Amino acid sequence: MNSIKYSQFASGDDGSIVSLKAGYLFPGRIGVGQVQPFAHYELIDVDETNKDDTQVYGLGLNYFFKGHANKLSIDLSSVDQGTATTSVQDHLIFTIQLAAGF
Protein backbone atom coordinates (compact mmCIF):
# COMPACT_ATOMS: atom_id res chain seq x y z
CA MET A 1 0.00 0.00 0.00
CA ASN A 2 1.30 3.48 -0.84
CA SER A 3 1.10 6.44 1.49
CA ILE A 4 -1.68 8.96 0.85
CA LYS A 5 0.11 12.23 0.14
CA TYR A 6 -2.05 14.73 2.06
CA SER A 7 -2.74 12.71 5.24
CA GLN A 8 -0.95 11.04 8.11
CA PHE A 9 -2.01 7.62 6.71
CA ALA A 10 1.24 5.87 5.71
CA SER A 11 2.33 2.55 4.28
CA GLY A 12 1.81 -0.18 6.89
CA ASP A 13 -0.87 1.73 8.86
CA ASP A 14 -4.31 0.29 9.52
CA GLY A 15 -7.35 2.42 8.84
CA SER A 16 -10.22 3.06 6.48
CA ILE A 17 -11.39 5.54 3.90
CA VAL A 18 -15.02 6.59 3.48
CA SER A 19 -15.92 8.56 0.37
CA LEU A 20 -19.26 10.12 -0.60
CA LYS A 21 -20.09 11.99 -3.79
CA ALA A 22 -23.43 13.43 -4.92
CA GLY A 23 -24.45 15.51 -7.89
CA TYR A 24 -27.42 16.62 -9.94
CA LEU A 25 -27.45 16.36 -13.74
CA PHE A 26 -29.60 19.18 -15.10
CA PRO A 27 -32.00 17.77 -17.74
CA GLY A 28 -31.65 20.54 -20.33
CA ARG A 29 -28.69 21.26 -22.59
CA ILE A 30 -26.41 24.27 -22.36
CA GLY A 31 -24.62 24.57 -25.67
CA VAL A 32 -23.76 21.06 -26.87
CA GLY A 33 -23.80 19.39 -23.45
CA GLN A 34 -25.24 19.06 -19.96
CA VAL A 35 -24.12 20.52 -16.64
CA GLN A 36 -23.75 18.61 -13.36
CA PRO A 37 -22.75 20.35 -10.11
CA PHE A 38 -21.48 17.97 -7.43
CA ALA A 39 -20.16 17.84 -3.88
CA HIS A 40 -17.91 15.26 -2.24
CA TYR A 41 -16.63 14.28 1.19
CA GLU A 42 -13.88 11.87 2.17
CA LEU A 43 -12.73 10.70 5.61
CA ILE A 44 -9.30 9.11 5.93
CA ASP A 45 -9.52 7.37 9.31
CA VAL A 46 -6.13 6.25 10.66
CA ASP A 47 -6.24 3.58 13.39
CA GLU A 48 -2.79 4.51 14.73
CA THR A 49 -3.12 6.30 18.11
CA ASN A 50 -0.53 9.00 17.41
CA LYS A 51 -1.99 10.02 14.03
CA ASP A 52 -5.02 12.20 13.26
CA ASP A 53 -7.75 11.68 10.70
CA THR A 54 -7.99 13.74 7.53
CA GLN A 55 -11.20 15.12 6.02
CA VAL A 56 -11.57 16.26 2.41
CA TYR A 57 -14.49 18.47 1.32
CA GLY A 58 -15.09 19.60 -2.22
CA LEU A 59 -17.38 21.22 -4.77
CA GLY A 60 -17.19 20.85 -8.50
CA LEU A 61 -18.85 21.03 -11.87
CA ASN A 62 -18.96 18.54 -14.75
CA TYR A 63 -19.81 19.53 -18.32
CA PHE A 64 -20.74 16.46 -20.37
CA PHE A 65 -20.15 16.93 -24.09
CA LYS A 66 -21.43 13.48 -25.03
CA GLY A 67 -21.94 10.92 -22.27
CA HIS A 68 -19.68 10.32 -19.28
CA ALA A 69 -16.64 9.49 -21.43
CA ASN A 70 -16.45 13.03 -22.85
CA LYS A 71 -16.49 15.66 -20.15
CA LEU A 72 -14.75 18.63 -18.60
CA SER A 73 -14.54 18.63 -14.78
CA ILE A 74 -13.58 21.43 -12.41
CA ASP A 75 -13.14 20.73 -8.69
CA LEU A 76 -12.06 22.67 -5.61
CA SER A 77 -11.22 20.56 -2.55
CA SER A 78 -10.17 21.46 0.97
CA VAL A 79 -7.96 18.95 2.81
CA ASP A 80 -8.37 19.39 6.57
CA GLN A 81 -5.96 17.69 8.96
CA GLY A 82 -7.01 16.91 12.52
CA THR A 83 -3.68 18.42 13.58
CA ALA A 84 -1.25 19.73 10.99
CA THR A 85 2.39 18.62 11.29
CA THR A 86 5.54 19.82 9.55
CA SER A 87 5.14 17.09 6.90
CA VAL A 88 1.33 17.13 6.55
CA GLN A 89 -0.47 20.47 6.21
CA ASP A 90 -3.98 21.62 5.26
CA HIS A 91 -4.35 22.17 1.51
CA LEU A 92 -6.65 23.64 -1.11
CA ILE A 93 -6.56 21.62 -4.32
CA PHE A 94 -7.93 22.98 -7.61
CA THR A 95 -8.34 20.42 -10.41
CA ILE A 96 -9.31 20.77 -14.07
CA GLN A 97 -9.73 17.52 -15.97
CA LEU A 98 -10.68 16.75 -19.57
CA ALA A 99 -11.80 13.22 -20.42
CA ALA A 100 -12.30 12.17 -24.04
CA GLY A 101 -13.34 8.72 -25.18
CA PHE A 102 -13.52 7.40 -28.72
Coordinates of N, CA, C and O in Angstrom, one line a residue:
M1 N 0.8 -1.2 0.0 CA 0.0 0.0 0.0 C 0.9 1.2 0.0 O 1.9 1.3 0.7
N2 N 0.6 2.2 -0.8 CA 1.3 3.5 -0.8 C 0.7 4.5 0.2 O -0.4 4.4 0.5
S3 N 1.6 5.4 0.6 CA 1.1 6.4 1.5 C 0.2 7.4 0.7 O 0.3 7.5 -0.5
I4 N -0.8 8.0 1.4 CA -1.7 9.0 0.9 C -1.0 10.3 1.1 O -0.8 10.7 2.3
K5 N -0.8 11.1 0.1 CA 0.1 12.2 0.1 C -0.3 13.3 1.1 O 0.5 13.8 1.9
Y6 N -1.6 13.6 1.2 CA -2.1 14.7 2.1 C -2.7 14.2 3.3 O -3.7 14.8 3.8
S7 N -2.2 13.2 4.0 CA -2.7 12.7 5.2 C -1.6 12.1 6.0 O -0.5 11.9 5.6
Q8 N -1.9 11.7 7.3 CA -1.0 11.0 8.1 C -1.0 9.5 7.9 O -0.3 8.8 8.6
F9 N -1.9 9.0 7.0 CA -2.0 7.6 6.7 C -0.8 7.2 5.9 O -0.5 7.7 4.8
A10 N 0.0 6.3 6.4 CA 1.2 5.9 5.7 C 1.2 4.4 5.4 O 0.4 3.6 6.0
S11 N 2.2 4.0 4.6 CA 2.3 2.6 4.3 C 2.5 1.7 5.6 O 3.3 2.1 6.4
G12 N 1.7 0.7 5.7 CA 1.8 -0.2 6.9 C 0.8 0.2 8.0 O 0.6 -0.6 8.9
D13 N 0.1 1.3 7.9 CA -0.9 1.7 8.9 C -2.2 1.0 8.6 O -2.5 0.7 7.5
D14 N -2.9 0.8 9.7 CA -4.3 0.3 9.5 C -5.3 1.5 9.6 O -5.0 2.5 10.2
G15 N -6.4 1.3 8.9 CA -7.3 2.4 8.8 C -8.4 2.2 7.8 O -8.5 1.1 7.2
S16 N -9.2 3.2 7.5 CA -10.2 3.1 6.5 C -10.4 4.4 5.8 O -10.1 5.5 6.4
I17 N -11.0 4.3 4.6 CA -11.4 5.5 3.9 C -12.9 5.4 3.5 O -13.3 4.4 3.0
V18 N -13.6 6.5 3.9 CA -15.0 6.6 3.5 C -15.1 7.8 2.5 O -14.6 8.8 2.8
S19 N -15.8 7.5 1.4 CA -15.9 8.6 0.4 C -17.4 8.6 -0.1 O -18.0 7.6 -0.4
L20 N -17.9 9.9 -0.1 CA -19.3 10.1 -0.6 C -19.2 11.2 -1.7 O -18.5 12.2 -1.5
K21 N -20.0 11.0 -2.7 CA -20.1 12.0 -3.8 C -21.5 12.0 -4.3 O -22.2 11.0 -4.5
A22 N -22.1 13.3 -4.4 CA -23.4 13.4 -4.9 C -23.5 14.6 -5.9 O -22.8 15.6 -5.7
G23 N -24.3 14.5 -6.9 CA -24.5 15.5 -7.9 C -25.8 15.5 -8.5 O -26.6 14.6 -8.3
Y24 N -26.1 16.5 -9.3 CA -27.4 16.6 -9.9 C -27.2 17.0 -11.4 O -26.6 18.0 -11.7
L25 N -27.6 16.1 -12.3 CA -27.4 16.4 -13.7 C -28.7 17.1 -14.2 O -29.8 16.6 -14.2
F26 N -28.5 18.4 -14.6 CA -29.6 19.2 -15.1 C -30.1 18.6 -16.4 O -29.3 18.2 -17.3
P27 N -31.4 18.5 -16.6 CA -32.0 17.8 -17.7 C -31.8 18.5 -19.1 O -31.7 17.9 -20.1
G28 N -31.8 19.8 -19.1 CA -31.7 20.5 -20.3 C -30.2 20.7 -20.8 O -29.3 20.4 -20.1
R29 N -30.0 21.1 -22.0 CA -28.7 21.3 -22.6 C -28.3 22.7 -22.5 O -29.1 23.6 -22.6
I30 N -27.0 22.9 -22.3 CA -26.4 24.3 -22.4 C -25.3 24.1 -23.4 O -24.3 23.4 -23.2
G31 N -25.5 24.8 -24.5 CA -24.6 24.6 -25.7 C -24.8 23.2 -26.2 O -25.9 22.7 -26.4
V32 N -23.7 22.4 -26.3 CA -23.8 21.1 -26.9 C -23.9 20.0 -25.8 O -24.1 18.8 -26.1
G33 N -23.8 20.4 -24.5 CA -23.8 19.4 -23.5 C -24.7 19.7 -22.3 O -25.5 20.6 -22.3
Q34 N -24.5 18.9 -21.2 CA -25.2 19.1 -20.0 C -24.3 19.4 -18.8 O -23.1 19.0 -18.8
V35 N -24.9 20.1 -17.8 CA -24.1 20.5 -16.6 C -24.5 19.7 -15.4 O -25.7 19.4 -15.2
Q36 N -23.5 19.4 -14.6 CA -23.8 18.6 -13.4 C -22.9 19.2 -12.2 O -21.7 18.9 -12.2
P37 N -23.5 20.0 -11.3 CA -22.8 20.3 -10.1 C -22.7 19.1 -9.2 O -23.6 18.3 -9.2
F38 N -21.6 19.1 -8.4 CA -21.5 18.0 -7.4 C -20.7 18.4 -6.2 O -20.1 19.5 -6.2
A39 N -20.9 17.6 -5.1 CA -20.2 17.8 -3.9 C -19.6 16.5 -3.5 O -20.1 15.4 -3.8
H40 N -18.5 16.5 -2.7 CA -17.9 15.3 -2.2 C -17.3 15.4 -0.9 O -16.9 16.6 -0.5
Y41 N -17.2 14.3 -0.2 CA -16.6 14.3 1.2 C -15.8 13.0 1.3 O -16.3 11.9 0.8
E42 N -14.7 13.1 1.9 CA -13.9 11.9 2.2 C -13.3 11.9 3.6 O -12.8 13.0 4.0
L43 N -13.3 10.8 4.3 CA -12.7 10.7 5.6 C -11.6 9.7 5.5 O -11.9 8.5 5.1
I44 N -10.4 10.0 5.9 CA -9.3 9.1 5.9 C -9.1 8.9 7.4 O -8.6 9.7 8.1
D45 N -9.5 7.7 7.9 CA -9.5 7.4 9.3 C -8.3 6.5 9.6 O -8.3 5.3 9.2
V46 N -7.3 7.0 10.3 CA -6.1 6.2 10.7 C -6.3 5.6 12.0 O -6.7 6.3 13.0
D47 N -6.1 4.3 12.1 CA -6.2 3.6 13.4 C -5.1 3.8 14.4 O -5.2 3.5 15.5
E48 N -4.0 4.3 13.9 CA -2.8 4.5 14.7 C -3.1 5.6 15.8 O -3.7 6.6 15.4
T49 N -2.7 5.4 17.0 CA -3.1 6.3 18.1 C -2.4 7.6 18.0 O -3.0 8.6 18.5
N50 N -1.3 7.7 17.5 CA -0.5 9.0 17.4 C -0.8 9.8 16.1 O -0.1 10.8 15.9
K51 N -1.7 9.3 15.3 CA -2.0 10.0 14.0 C -3.5 10.5 14.0 O -4.3 9.8 14.4
D52 N -3.7 11.6 13.4 CA -5.0 12.2 13.3 C -5.7 11.8 11.9 O -5.0 11.5 11.0
D53 N -7.0 11.9 11.9 CA -7.7 11.7 10.7 C -7.6 12.9 9.8 O -7.3 14.0 10.2
T54 N -8.0 12.7 8.5 CA -8.0 13.7 7.5 C -9.4 13.8 6.9 O -9.9 12.7 6.6
Q55 N -9.9 15.0 6.7 CA -11.2 15.1 6.0 C -11.0 16.0 4.8 O -10.2 16.9 4.8
V56 N -11.7 15.5 3.7 CA -11.6 16.3 2.4 C -13.0 16.6 2.0 O -13.9 15.8 1.9
Y57 N -13.2 18.0 1.8 CA -14.5 18.5 1.3 C -14.3 19.1 0.0 O -13.3 19.7 -0.3
G58 N -15.3 19.0 -0.9 CA -15.1 19.6 -2.2 C -16.4 19.9 -3.0 O -17.4 19.3 -2.7
L59 N -16.3 20.9 -3.9 CA -17.4 21.2 -4.8 C -16.8 21.2 -6.2 O -15.7 21.6 -6.4
G60 N -17.7 20.9 -7.1 CA -17.2 20.9 -8.5 C -18.3 20.9 -9.5 O -19.5 21.0 -9.2
L61 N -17.9 20.9 -10.8 CA -18.9 21.0 -11.9 C -18.4 20.2 -13.0 O -17.2 20.2 -13.4
N62 N -19.3 19.3 -13.5 CA -19.0 18.5 -14.7 C -19.7 19.1 -15.9 O -20.9 19.6 -15.7
Y63 N -19.1 19.2 -17.1 CA -19.8 19.5 -18.3 C -19.7 18.3 -19.3 O -18.5 18.0 -19.7
F64 N -20.8 17.7 -19.5 CA -20.7 16.5 -20.4 C -21.0 16.9 -21.8 O -22.1 17.3 -22.2
F65 N -20.0 16.6 -22.7 CA -20.2 16.9 -24.1 C -21.0 15.9 -24.8 O -21.9 16.2 -25.5
K66 N -20.7 14.6 -24.5 CA -21.4 13.5 -25.0 C -21.2 12.3 -24.1 O -20.2 11.6 -24.3
G67 N -22.1 12.0 -23.2 CA -21.9 10.9 -22.3 C -20.9 11.2 -21.2 O -20.2 12.2 -21.2
H68 N -20.7 10.2 -20.4 CA -19.7 10.3 -19.3 C -18.2 10.2 -19.7 O -17.3 10.6 -19.0
A69 N -18.0 9.7 -20.9 CA -16.6 9.5 -21.4 C -16.1 10.8 -22.0 O -14.9 10.9 -22.3
N70 N -16.9 11.8 -22.2 CA -16.5 13.0 -22.9 C -16.9 14.2 -22.0 O -18.1 14.7 -22.1
K71 N -16.1 14.6 -21.1 CA -16.5 15.7 -20.2 C -15.3 16.5 -19.7 O -14.2 16.2 -19.8
L72 N -15.7 17.7 -19.2 CA -14.7 18.6 -18.6 C -15.2 18.7 -17.1 O -16.4 19.0 -16.9
S73 N -14.2 18.6 -16.2 CA -14.5 18.6 -14.8 C -13.7 19.7 -14.1 O -12.5 19.8 -14.4
I74 N -14.3 20.4 -13.2 CA -13.6 21.4 -12.4 C -13.9 21.1 -11.0 O -15.1 20.9 -10.6
D75 N -12.9 21.1 -10.1 CA -13.1 20.7 -8.7 C -12.3 21.6 -7.8 O -11.1 21.8 -8.1
L76 N -12.8 22.0 -6.7 CA -12.1 22.7 -5.6 C -12.3 21.9 -4.3 O -13.4 21.7 -3.9
S77 N -11.2 21.4 -3.8 CA -11.2 20.6 -2.5 C -10.4 21.2 -1.4 O -9.3 21.7 -1.7
S78 N -10.9 21.0 -0.2 CA -10.2 21.5 1.0 C -9.8 20.2 1.8 O -10.6 19.4 2.1
V79 N -8.5 20.1 2.0 CA -8.0 18.9 2.8 C -7.7 19.5 4.2 O -6.9 20.3 4.4
D80 N -8.4 18.9 5.2 CA -8.4 19.4 6.6 C -7.8 18.3 7.5 O -8.4 17.3 7.7
Q81 N -6.6 18.6 8.0 CA -6.0 17.7 9.0 C -6.6 17.9 10.4 O -6.9 19.0 10.7
G82 N -6.6 16.8 11.1 CA -7.0 16.9 12.5 C -6.0 17.8 13.2 O -6.4 18.8 13.9
T83 N -4.8 17.6 13.1 CA -3.7 18.4 13.6 C -2.6 18.4 12.5 O -2.1 17.4 12.2
A84 N -2.3 19.6 12.0 CA -1.3 19.7 11.0 C 0.1 19.5 11.6 O 0.4 19.8 12.8
T85 N 1.0 18.8 10.9 CA 2.4 18.6 11.3 C 3.3 19.3 10.3 O 2.8 19.8 9.3
T86 N 4.6 19.2 10.5 CA 5.5 19.8 9.6 C 5.5 19.1 8.2 O 5.7 19.7 7.2
S87 N 5.2 17.8 8.2 CA 5.1 17.1 6.9 C 3.7 17.0 6.3 O 3.6 16.7 5.1
V88 N 2.7 17.2 7.1 CA 1.3 17.1 6.5 C 0.6 18.4 7.0 O 0.3 18.6 8.1
Q89 N 0.2 19.2 6.0 CA -0.5 20.5 6.2 C -1.8 20.5 5.6 O -2.1 19.6 4.7
D90 N -2.7 21.4 6.0 CA -4.0 21.6 5.3 C -3.7 22.1 3.8 O -2.7 22.8 3.6
H91 N -4.6 21.8 2.9 CA -4.4 22.2 1.5 C -5.7 22.6 0.9 O -6.7 22.1 1.2
L92 N -5.6 23.4 -0.1 CA -6.6 23.6 -1.1 C -6.1 23.1 -2.4 O -5.0 23.3 -2.8
I93 N -7.0 22.3 -3.1 CA -6.6 21.6 -4.3 C -7.6 22.0 -5.4 O -8.8 21.7 -5.2
F94 N -7.1 22.6 -6.5 CA -7.9 23.0 -7.6 C -7.6 22.1 -8.8 O -6.4 21.9 -9.1
T95 N -8.6 21.4 -9.3 CA -8.3 20.4 -10.4 C -9.2 20.8 -11.6 O -10.4 21.0 -11.5
I96 N -8.6 20.7 -12.8 CA -9.3 20.8 -14.1 C -8.9 19.5 -14.8 O -7.8 19.2 -14.9
Q97 N -10.0 18.8 -15.3 CA -9.7 17.5 -16.0 C -10.6 17.4 -17.2 O -11.8 17.8 -17.2
L98 N -10.0 17.0 -18.3 CA -10.7 16.8 -19.6 C -10.6 15.3 -19.9 O -9.5 14.7 -19.9
A99 N -11.8 14.6 -20.1 CA -11.8 13.2 -20.4 C -12.4 13.1 -21.8 O -13.5 13.7 -22.1
A100 N -11.8 12.3 -22.7 CA -12.3 12.2 -24.0 C -12.2 10.7 -24.4 O -11.1 10.1 -24.3
G101 N -13.3 10.1 -24.8 CA -13.3 8.7 -25.2 C -13.7 8.6 -26.6 O -14.5 9.4 -27.2
F102 N -13.2 7.6 -27.3 CA -13.5 7.4 -28.7 C -14.2 6.1 -28.9 O -14.0 5.1 -28.2

